Coordinates of C-alpha atoms in Angstrom, one line a residue:
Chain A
X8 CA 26.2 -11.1 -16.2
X9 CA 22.5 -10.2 -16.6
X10 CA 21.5 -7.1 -14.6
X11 CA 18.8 -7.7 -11.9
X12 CA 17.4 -4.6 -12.9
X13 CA 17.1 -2.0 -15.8
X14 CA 15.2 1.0 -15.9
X15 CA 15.1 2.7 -19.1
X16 CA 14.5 6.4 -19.7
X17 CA 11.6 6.3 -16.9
X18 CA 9.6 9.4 -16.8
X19 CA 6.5 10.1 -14.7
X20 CA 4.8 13.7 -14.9
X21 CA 2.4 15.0 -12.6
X22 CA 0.6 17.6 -14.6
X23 CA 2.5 20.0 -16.5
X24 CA 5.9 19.4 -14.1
X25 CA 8.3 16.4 -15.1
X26 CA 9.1 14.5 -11.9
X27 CA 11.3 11.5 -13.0
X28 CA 12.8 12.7 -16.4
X29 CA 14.4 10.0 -18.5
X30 CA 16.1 8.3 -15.4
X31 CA 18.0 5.5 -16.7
X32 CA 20.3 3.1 -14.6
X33 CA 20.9 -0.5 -13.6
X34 CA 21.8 -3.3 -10.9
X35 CA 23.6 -6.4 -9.9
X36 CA 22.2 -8.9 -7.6
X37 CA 24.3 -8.3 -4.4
X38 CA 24.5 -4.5 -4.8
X39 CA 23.2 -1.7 -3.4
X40 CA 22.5 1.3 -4.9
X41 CA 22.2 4.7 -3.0
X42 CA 19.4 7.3 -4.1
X43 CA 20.5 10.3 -3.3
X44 CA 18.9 13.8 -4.2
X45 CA 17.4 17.1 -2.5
X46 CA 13.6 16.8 -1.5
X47 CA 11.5 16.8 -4.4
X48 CA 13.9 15.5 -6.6
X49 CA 11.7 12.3 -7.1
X50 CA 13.4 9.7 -5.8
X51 CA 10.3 8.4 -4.0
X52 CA 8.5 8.0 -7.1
X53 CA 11.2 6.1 -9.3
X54 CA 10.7 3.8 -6.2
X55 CA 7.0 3.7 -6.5
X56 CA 6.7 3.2 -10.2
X57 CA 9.1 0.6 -10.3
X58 CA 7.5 -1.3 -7.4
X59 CA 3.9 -0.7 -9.8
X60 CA 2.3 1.5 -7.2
X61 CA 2.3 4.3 -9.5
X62 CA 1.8 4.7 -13.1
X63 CA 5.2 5.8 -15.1
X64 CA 3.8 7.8 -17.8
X65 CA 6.9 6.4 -20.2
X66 CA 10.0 4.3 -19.9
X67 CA 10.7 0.5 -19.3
X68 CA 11.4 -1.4 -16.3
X69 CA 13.1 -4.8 -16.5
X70 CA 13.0 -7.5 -13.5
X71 CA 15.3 -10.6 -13.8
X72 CA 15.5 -9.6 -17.9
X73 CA 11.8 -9.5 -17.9
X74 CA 9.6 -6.4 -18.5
X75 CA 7.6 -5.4 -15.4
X76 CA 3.9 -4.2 -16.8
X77 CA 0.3 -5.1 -15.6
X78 CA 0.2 -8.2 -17.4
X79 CA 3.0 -10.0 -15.9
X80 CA 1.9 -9.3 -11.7
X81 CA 3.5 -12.7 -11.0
X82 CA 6.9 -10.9 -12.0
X83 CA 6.5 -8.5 -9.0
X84 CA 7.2 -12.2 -6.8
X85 CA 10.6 -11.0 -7.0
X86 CA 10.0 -7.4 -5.8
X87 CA 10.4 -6.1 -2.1
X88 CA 9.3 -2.8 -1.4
X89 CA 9.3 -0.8 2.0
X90 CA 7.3 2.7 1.5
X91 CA 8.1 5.4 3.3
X92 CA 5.1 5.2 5.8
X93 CA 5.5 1.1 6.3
X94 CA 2.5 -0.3 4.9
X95 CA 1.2 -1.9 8.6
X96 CA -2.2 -3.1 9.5
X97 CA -2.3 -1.4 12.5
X98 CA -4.9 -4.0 13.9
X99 CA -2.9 -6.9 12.9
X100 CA -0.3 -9.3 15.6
X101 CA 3.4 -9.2 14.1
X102 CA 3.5 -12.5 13.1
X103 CA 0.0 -12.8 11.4
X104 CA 0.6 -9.8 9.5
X105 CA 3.8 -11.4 8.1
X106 CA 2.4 -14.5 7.2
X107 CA -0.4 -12.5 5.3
X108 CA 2.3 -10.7 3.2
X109 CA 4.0 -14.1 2.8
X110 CA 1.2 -15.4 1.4
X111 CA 0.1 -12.9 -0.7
X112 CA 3.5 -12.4 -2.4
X113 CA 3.5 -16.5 -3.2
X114 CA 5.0 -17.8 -0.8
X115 CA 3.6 -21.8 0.0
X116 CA 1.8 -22.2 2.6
X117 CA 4.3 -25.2 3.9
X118 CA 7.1 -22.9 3.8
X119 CA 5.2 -20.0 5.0
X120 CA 5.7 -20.5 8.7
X121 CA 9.2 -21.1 8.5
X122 CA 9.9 -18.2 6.4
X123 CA 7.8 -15.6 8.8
X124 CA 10.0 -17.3 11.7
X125 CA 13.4 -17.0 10.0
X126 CA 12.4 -13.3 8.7
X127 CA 11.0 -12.3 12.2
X128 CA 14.9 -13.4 13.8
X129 CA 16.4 -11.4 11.3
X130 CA 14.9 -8.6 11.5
X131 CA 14.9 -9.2 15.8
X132 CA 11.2 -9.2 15.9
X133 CA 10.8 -12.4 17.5
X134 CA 10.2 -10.6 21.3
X135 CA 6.9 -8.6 19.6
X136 CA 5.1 -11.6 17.6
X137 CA 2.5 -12.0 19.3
X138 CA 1.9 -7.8 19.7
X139 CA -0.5 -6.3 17.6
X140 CA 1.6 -4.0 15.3
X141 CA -0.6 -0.8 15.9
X142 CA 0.8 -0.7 19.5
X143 CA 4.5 -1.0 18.6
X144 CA 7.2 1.4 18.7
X145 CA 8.4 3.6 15.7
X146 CA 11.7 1.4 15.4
X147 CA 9.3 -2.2 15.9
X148 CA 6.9 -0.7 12.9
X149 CA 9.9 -0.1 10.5
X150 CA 11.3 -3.5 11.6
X151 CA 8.1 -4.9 10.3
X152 CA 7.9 -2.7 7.2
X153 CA 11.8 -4.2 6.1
X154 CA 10.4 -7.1 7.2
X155 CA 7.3 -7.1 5.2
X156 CA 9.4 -7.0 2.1
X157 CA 11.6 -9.7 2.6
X158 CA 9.6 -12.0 3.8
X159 CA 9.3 -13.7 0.3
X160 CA 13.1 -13.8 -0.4
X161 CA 12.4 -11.4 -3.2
X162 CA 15.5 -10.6 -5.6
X163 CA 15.3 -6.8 -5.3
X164 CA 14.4 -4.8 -2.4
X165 CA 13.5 -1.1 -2.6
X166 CA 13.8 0.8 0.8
X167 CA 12.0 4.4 1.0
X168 CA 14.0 6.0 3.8
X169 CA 14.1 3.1 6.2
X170 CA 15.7 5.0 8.8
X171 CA 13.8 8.0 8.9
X172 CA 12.7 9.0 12.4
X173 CA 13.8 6.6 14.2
X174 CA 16.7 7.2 17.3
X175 CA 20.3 6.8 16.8
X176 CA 20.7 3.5 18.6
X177 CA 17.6 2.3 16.0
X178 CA 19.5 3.4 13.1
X179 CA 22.4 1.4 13.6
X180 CA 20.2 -1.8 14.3
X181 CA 18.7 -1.2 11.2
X182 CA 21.7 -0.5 8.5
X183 CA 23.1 -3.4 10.2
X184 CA 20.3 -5.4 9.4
X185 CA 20.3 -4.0 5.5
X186 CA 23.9 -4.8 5.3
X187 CA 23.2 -8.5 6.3
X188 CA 20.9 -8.6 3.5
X189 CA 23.7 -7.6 1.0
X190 CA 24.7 -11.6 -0.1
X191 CA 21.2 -12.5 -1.1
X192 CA 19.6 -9.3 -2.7
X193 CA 19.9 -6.3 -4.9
X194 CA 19.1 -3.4 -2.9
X195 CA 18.0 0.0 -3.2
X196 CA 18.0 2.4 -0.7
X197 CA 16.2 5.6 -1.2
X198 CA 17.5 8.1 1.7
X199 CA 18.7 12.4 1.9
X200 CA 21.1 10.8 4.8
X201 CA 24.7 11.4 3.3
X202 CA 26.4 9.3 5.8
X203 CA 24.0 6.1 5.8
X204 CA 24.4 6.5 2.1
X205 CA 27.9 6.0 2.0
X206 CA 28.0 3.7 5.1
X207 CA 25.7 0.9 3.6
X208 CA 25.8 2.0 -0.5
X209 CA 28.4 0.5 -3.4
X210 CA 27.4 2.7 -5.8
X211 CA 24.9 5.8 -5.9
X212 CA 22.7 7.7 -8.2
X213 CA 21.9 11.1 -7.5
X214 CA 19.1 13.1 -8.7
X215 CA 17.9 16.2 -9.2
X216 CA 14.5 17.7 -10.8
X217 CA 14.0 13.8 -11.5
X218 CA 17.4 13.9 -13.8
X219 CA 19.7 11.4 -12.6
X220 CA 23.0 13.9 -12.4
X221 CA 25.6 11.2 -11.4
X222 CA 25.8 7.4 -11.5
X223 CA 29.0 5.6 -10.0
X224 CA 31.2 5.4 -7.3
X225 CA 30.6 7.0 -4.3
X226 CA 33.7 8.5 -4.3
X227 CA 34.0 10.3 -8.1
X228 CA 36.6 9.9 -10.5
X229 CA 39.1 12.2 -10.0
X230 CA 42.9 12.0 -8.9
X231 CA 42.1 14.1 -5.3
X232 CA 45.7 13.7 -4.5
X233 CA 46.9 13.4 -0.8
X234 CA 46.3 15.4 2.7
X235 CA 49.0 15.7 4.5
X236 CA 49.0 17.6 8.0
X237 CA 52.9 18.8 9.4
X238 CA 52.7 19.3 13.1
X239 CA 55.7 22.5 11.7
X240 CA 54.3 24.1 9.0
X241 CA 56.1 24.1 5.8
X242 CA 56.7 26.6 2.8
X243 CA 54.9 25.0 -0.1
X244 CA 58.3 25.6 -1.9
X245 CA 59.6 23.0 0.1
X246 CA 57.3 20.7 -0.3
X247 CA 57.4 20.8 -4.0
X248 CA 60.8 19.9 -4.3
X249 CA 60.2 16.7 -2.9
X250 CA 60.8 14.0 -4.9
X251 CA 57.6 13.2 -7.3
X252 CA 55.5 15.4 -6.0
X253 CA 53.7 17.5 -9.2
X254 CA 51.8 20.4 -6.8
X255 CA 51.1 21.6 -3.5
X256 CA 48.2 23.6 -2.4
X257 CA 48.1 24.6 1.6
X258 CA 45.1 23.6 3.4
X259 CA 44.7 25.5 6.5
X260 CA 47.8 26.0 9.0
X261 CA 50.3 23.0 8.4
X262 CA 48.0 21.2 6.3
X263 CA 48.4 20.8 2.9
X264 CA 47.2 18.7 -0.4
X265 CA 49.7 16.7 -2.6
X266 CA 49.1 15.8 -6.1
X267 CA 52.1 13.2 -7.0
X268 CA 53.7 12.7 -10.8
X269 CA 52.5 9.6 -12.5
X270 CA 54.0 6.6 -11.8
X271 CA 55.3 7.7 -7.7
X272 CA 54.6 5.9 -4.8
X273 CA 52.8 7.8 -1.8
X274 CA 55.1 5.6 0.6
X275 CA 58.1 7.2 -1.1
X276 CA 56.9 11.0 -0.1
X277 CA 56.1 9.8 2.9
X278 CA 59.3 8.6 3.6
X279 CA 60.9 11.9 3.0
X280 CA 58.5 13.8 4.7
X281 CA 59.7 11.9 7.7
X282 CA 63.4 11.9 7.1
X283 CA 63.4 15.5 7.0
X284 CA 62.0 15.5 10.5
X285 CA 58.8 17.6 9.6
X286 CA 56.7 16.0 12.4
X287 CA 53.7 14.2 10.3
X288 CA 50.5 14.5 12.0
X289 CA 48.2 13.1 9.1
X290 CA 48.7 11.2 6.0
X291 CA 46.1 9.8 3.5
X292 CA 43.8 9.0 0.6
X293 CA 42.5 12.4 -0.4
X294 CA 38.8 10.9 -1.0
X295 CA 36.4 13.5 -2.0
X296 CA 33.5 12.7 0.3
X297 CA 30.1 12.2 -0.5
X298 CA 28.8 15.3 0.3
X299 CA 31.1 17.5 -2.0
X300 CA 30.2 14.7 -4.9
X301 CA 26.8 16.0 -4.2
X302 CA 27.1 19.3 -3.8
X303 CA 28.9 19.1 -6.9
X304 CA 26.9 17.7 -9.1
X305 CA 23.5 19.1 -8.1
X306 CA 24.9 22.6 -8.1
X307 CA 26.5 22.2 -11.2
X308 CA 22.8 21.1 -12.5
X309 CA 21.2 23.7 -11.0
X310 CA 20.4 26.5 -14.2
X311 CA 22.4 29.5 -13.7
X312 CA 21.4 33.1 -13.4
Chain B
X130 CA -8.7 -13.3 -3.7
X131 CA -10.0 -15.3 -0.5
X132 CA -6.5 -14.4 1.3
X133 CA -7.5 -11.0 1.0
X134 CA -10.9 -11.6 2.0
X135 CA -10.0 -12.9 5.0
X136 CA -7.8 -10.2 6.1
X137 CA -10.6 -7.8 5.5
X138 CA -12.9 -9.9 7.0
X139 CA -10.4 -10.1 10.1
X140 CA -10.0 -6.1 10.1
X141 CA -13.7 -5.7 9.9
X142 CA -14.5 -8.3 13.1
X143 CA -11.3 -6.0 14.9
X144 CA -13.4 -2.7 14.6
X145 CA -16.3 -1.4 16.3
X146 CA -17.6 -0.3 13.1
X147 CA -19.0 -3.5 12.4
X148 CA -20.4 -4.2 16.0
X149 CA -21.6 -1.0 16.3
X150 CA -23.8 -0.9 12.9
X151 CA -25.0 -4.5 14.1
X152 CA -26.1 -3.2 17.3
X153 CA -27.7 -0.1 15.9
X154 CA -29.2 -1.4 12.9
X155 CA -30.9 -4.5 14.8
X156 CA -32.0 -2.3 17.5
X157 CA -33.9 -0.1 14.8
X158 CA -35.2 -3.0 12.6
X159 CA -36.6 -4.5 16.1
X160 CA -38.2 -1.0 17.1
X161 CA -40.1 -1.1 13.4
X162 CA -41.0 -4.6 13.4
X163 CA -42.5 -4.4 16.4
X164 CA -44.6 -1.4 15.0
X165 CA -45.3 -3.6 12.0
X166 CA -46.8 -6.4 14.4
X167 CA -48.5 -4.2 16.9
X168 CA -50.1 -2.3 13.7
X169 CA -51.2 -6.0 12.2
X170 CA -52.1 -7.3 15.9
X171 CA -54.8 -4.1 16.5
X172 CA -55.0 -3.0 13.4
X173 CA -55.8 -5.1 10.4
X174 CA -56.4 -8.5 12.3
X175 CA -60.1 -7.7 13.6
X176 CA -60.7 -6.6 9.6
X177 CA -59.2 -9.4 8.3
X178 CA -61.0 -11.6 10.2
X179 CA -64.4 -10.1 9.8
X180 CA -63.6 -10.1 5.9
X181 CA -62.4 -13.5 6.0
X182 CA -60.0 -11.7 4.1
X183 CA -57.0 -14.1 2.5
X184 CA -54.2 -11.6 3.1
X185 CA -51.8 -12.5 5.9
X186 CA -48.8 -11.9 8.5
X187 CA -46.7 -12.5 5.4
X188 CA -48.4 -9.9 3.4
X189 CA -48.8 -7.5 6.0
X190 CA -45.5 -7.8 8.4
X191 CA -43.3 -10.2 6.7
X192 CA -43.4 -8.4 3.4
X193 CA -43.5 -5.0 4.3
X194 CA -40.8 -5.2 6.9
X195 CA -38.5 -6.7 4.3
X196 CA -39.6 -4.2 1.2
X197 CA -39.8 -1.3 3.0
X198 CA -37.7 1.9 3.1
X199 CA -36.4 1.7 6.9
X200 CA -34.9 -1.3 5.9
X201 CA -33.9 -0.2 2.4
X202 CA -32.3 2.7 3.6
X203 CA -30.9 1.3 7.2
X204 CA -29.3 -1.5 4.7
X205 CA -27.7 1.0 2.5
X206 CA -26.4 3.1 5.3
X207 CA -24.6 -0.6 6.3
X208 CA -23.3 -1.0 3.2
X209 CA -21.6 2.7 2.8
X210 CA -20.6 2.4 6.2
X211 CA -18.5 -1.1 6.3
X212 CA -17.4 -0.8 2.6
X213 CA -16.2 3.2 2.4
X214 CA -12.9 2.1 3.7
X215 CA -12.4 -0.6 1.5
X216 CA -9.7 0.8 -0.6
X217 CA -10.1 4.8 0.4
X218 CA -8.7 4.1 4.3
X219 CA -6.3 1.7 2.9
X220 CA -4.9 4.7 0.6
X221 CA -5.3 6.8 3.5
X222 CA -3.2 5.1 6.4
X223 CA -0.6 4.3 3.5
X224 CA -0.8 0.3 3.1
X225 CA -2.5 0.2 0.0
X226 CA 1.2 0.1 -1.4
X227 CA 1.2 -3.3 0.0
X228 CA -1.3 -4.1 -2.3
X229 CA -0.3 -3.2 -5.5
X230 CA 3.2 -3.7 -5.3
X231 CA 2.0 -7.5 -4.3
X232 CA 2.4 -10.2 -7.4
X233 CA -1.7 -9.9 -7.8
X234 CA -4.1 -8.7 -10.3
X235 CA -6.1 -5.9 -9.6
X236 CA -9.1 -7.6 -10.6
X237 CA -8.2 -10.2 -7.4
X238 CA -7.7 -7.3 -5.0
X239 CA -11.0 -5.9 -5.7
X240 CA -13.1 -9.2 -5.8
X241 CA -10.7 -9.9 -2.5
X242 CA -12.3 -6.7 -0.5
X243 CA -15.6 -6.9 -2.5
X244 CA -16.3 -10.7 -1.1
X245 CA -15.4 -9.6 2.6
X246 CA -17.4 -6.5 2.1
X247 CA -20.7 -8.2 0.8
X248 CA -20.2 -11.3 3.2
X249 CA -20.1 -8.8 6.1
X250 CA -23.2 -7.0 4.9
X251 CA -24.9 -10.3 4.1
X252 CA -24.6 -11.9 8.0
X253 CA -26.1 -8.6 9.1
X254 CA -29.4 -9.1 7.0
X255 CA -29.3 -12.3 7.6
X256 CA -29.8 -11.0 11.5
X257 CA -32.5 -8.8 10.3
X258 CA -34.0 -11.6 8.8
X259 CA -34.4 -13.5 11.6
X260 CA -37.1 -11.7 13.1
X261 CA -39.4 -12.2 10.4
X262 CA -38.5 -15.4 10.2
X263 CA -39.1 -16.2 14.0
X264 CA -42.9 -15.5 13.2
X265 CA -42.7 -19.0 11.4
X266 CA -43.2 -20.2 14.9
X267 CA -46.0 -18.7 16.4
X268 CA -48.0 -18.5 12.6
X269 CA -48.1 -19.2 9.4
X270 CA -45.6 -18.0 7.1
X271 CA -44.4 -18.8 3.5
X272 CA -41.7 -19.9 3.7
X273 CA -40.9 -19.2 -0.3
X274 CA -41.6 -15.9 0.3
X275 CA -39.5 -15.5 3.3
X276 CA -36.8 -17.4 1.5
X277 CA -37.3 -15.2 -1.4
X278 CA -37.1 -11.8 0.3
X279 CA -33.8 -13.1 2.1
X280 CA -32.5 -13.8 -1.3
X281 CA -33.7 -10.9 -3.0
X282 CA -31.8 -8.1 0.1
X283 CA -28.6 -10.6 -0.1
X284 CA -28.5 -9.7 -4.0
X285 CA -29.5 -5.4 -3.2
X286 CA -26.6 -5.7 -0.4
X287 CA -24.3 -6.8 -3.3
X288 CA -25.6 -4.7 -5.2
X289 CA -25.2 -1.6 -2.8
X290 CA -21.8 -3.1 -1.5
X291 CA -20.4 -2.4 -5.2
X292 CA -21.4 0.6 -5.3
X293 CA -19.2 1.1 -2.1
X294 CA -16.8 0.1 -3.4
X295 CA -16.2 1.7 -6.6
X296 CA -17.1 5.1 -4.8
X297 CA -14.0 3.9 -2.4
X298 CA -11.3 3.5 -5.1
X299 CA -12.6 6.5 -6.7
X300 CA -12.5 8.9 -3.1
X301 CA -9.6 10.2 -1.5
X302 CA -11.1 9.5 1.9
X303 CA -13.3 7.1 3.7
X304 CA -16.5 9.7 4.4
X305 CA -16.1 11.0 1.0
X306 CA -16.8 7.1 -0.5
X307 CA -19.7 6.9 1.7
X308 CA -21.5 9.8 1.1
X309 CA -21.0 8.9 -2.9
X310 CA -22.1 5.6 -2.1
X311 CA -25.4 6.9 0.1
X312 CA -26.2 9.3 -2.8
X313 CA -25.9 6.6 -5.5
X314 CA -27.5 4.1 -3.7
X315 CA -30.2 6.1 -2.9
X316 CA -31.0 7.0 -6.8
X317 CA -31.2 3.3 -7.2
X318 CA -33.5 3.1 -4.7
X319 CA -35.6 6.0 -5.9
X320 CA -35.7 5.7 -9.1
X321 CA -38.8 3.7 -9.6
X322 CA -40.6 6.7 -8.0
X323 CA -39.3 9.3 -10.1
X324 CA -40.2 7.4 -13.4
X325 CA -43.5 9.0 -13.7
X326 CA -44.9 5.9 -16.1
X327 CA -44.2 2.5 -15.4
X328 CA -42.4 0.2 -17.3
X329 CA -39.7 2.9 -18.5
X330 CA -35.7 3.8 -18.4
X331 CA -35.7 4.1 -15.2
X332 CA -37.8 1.6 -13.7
X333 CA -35.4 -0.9 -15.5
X334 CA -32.5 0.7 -13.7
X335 CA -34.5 0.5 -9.9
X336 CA -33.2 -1.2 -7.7
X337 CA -36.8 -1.8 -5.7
X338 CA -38.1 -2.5 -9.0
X339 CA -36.6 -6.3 -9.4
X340 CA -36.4 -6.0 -5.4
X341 CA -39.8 -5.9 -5.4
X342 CA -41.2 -9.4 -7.3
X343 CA -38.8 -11.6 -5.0
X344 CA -40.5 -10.2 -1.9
X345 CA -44.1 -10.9 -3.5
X346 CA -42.7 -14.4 -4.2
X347 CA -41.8 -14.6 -8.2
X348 CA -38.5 -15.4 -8.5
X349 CA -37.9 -14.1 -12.3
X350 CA -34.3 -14.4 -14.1
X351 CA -34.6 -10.9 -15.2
X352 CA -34.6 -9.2 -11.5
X353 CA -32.3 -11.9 -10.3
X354 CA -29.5 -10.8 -13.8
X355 CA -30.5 -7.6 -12.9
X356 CA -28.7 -7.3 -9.6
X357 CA -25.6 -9.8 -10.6
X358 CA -24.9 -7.9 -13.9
X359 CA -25.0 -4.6 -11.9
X360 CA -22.9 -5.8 -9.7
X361 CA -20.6 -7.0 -12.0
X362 CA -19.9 -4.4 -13.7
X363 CA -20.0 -1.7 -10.5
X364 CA -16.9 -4.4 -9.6
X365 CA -15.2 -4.1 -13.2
X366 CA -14.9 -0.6 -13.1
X367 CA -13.7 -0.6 -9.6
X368 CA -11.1 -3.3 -10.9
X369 CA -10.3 -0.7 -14.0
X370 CA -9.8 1.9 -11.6
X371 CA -7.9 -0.1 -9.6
X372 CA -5.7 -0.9 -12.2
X373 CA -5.0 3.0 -13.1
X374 CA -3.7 3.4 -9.9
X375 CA -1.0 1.0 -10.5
X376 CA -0.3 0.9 -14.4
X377 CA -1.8 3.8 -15.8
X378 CA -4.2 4.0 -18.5

């Protein structure tokens, strides 16, 4: 399958410091891709050269298997891109404003009303139409802004922090409204959020000092074994003689982590952590979480000494 | 390019700025015509009559009300002041993004804001026009003249509105692209007095120069090429500029 999008060793420099430094990476239509990285480590501008607002000093991007440069502006047709201020004309009504950015992204002008209508009940804008956008709310504005770059149906869509500053009850309106658009678009969403990360994300890229550190899935690689919680704690001894179990390291009081031979069955262990009438409080998945992937790799990239 | 053009023209009718300068400006240009006419009224009508002189209200209002500085300058001032936001408040407030990540050529965006801008400053002269013009029904007034010098401040408006704008890719901030604009503007204005001798560098580059022949009735191809290929090219090199911002050199 051809990727939607491929970025190839992009690099921008802002004087004599290397923001985005040979940042390669790629993505399916119906994905979304997390950006993840500590302030600074220019995540916002990979977003804004490969939407063409800023100049990347080398590197490719490719759109639907076609190179995105100056010459080819119709290309961007398939591009939606929220900034991380919303780009709102403050003097604007809701629903003129979206018609405008229809329009200017190529949208027919026969389609055009239908699409601002259909755009502005997604997004749940319909109530503030006819309001002129400077006098919305924070939550309205970044409505609009998603709203903005959907209208055209584009094929990627780049969100800059969508849900910065806005209240908890606005948050959760607004992932839902970027997982809905999941089935029809490649997304990439730009956030330092952990948690809305690996709520909304399939697959993430974290940077740092404009490297990309780690591409993949949000939960690593590695065999993290089991957590097992015993309401009576348990000698590791014991534990370890337990059918398949390879090693036991104690986590806390009655808690422990279980790394299983190849080939055994976590039902099995279960099962005779049960029979031996332990009391098991918690079994499960040891997944690392997202935060220790990124603590991990942007320490471990961090020079030493 | 007129999609764009109508939302600036929009944005511009939402603002006071515009109303305001309209206001201003038309309560200036009144106060100095009326000078002008009192002036000819007391003045030079008694002589001209006792010389059975040929000269005229055309000559002696019409023309120097259009020609001269107060208008020169007040139209200038217009023309920094509606076009300095152009592209620098766009940057500014943080939509310009919308802008260039949109599937049009920079060229288009600029030519977009530059026809808004320039249509703006035209409907104001046009307003300023119309009090000269008014005298065509009380006297007599040529009219090629009149249509002339209307002409001739529609092309220095384009002239000084591309100016604006190239000062308002180029600045970081809305003030900063009109003071640019005011100083530039105001070399092209000048430089036909700072030549020295006639006919020089200079006096090809003034902007009263080629201003001046329209108001005196000679509609010559030079003057009029003068003012579109400025123009022109004050717009290329905002488009080029433009175009940095987005793709690099």
């Amino acid at each position: 399958m051809t990727a939607l999008l491929k970025v190839r060793d992009l690099r921008r420099r802002f004087d004599r410091r290397l923001a985005v430094d040979g940042l390669s990476f790629e993505l399916e239509r119906g994905a979304i891709l997390g950006l993840l990285g500590p302030n600074g480590a220019g995540k916002t501008t990979t977003l804004r050269m490969i939407a063409g607002v800023l100049p990347a000093t080398g590197g490719s991007v490719e759109l639907l298997g076609e190179r995105l440069d100056h010459r080819r502006p119709g290309l961007k047709r398939h591009l939606g891109y929220l900034p991380d201020t919303p780009p709102l004309h403050d003097a604007m009504r809701v629903a003129d404003y979206l018609r405008y950015c229809a329009r200017l992204r190529g949208v027919p002008r026969t389609r055009c009303r239908q699409r601002v209508d259909d755009v502005m009940e997604q997004c749940d804008l319909t109530t503030v139409a006819r309001r002129l956008i400077g006098n919305l709310s924070r939550g309205f504005r970044q409505r609009v802004g998603l709203a903005q770059a959907v209208v055209h149906e584009p094929a990627l869509v780049m969100l800059d922090e969508p849900t910065l500053g806005l209240d908890p009850l606005q948050v959760q309106a607004l992932r839902s409204l970027i997982e809905g658009l999941r089935q029809d678009h490649g997304i990439i969403l730009s956030s330092h959020l952990l948690s809305e990360v690996q709520r909304l994300c399939d697959r993430v890229l974290i940077l740092n000092e404009g490297r990309g550190v780690y591409t993949g899935d949000l939960r690593g690689s590695g065999d993290d074994g089991y957590r097992l919680a015993l309401r009576e704690a348990q000698p590791p001894e014991a534990l370890s003689a337990l059918p398949g179990v390879a090693r036991v390291v104690p986590e806390g009081i009655g808690g422990y982590r279980l790394w299983l031979t190849d080939g055994t069955d976590g039902d099995c262990v279960l099962s005779a952590v049960v029979e031996r009438g332990w009391g098991v409080r918690e079994w499960q998945v040891a997944a690392p979480t997202l935060e220790a992937l990124f603590v991990e790799h942007v320490h471990k990239d961090e020079p030493c000494g | 390019m007129w999609l764009i053009a109508w939302r600036e023209g929009r944005a511009l009718l939402a603002t006071p700025l515009l109303w305001l300068t309209a206001a201003v400006s038309q309560f200036l240009l009144a106060w100095y015509f009326l000078v002008l006419l009192d002036r000819y009224q007391l003045h030079y009508l008694p002589k001209l009559t006792s010389a059975n002189s040929a000269l005229g209200v055309t000559d002696l209002v019409v023309v120097p009300f259009m020609g001269g500085m107060p208008l020169l300058v007040l139209l200038l001032m217009v023309c920094a002041v509606l076009g300095m936001g152009l592209i620098a408040e766009e940057r500014r407030r943080g939509s310009l993004p919308l802008l260039l990540s949109a599937p049009v050529r920079s060229l288009t965006i600029v030519l977009g804001k530059y026809a808004a801008g320039t249509a703006a400053a035209m409907a104001l002269v046009t307003l300023w026009w119309l009090m000269p013009a008014s005298l065509a029904v009380f006297t007599g007034v040529d009219p090629l003249r009149l249509l002339l010098g209307l002409g001739g401040l529609y092309l220095l408006s384009a002239l000084f509105m591309a100016v604006t704008l190239l000062a308002s890719t180029v600045a970081h901030n809305a003030a900063t692209a009109a003071a640019g604009a005011f100083a530039a503007g105001v070399f092209l204005l000048m430089f036909s007095r700072t030549s020295g001798r006639p006919g020089g560098v200079l006096d090809a580059l003034s902007a009263t120069g080629h201003l001046q022949p329209l108001l005196q009735g000679r509609l010559s191809s030079a003057d009029v090429a003068y003012f579109v290929l400025a123009s022109a090219v004050l717009v290329a090199l905002a488009a080029l500029r433009m175009q940095r911002l987005r793709s690099g050199p």
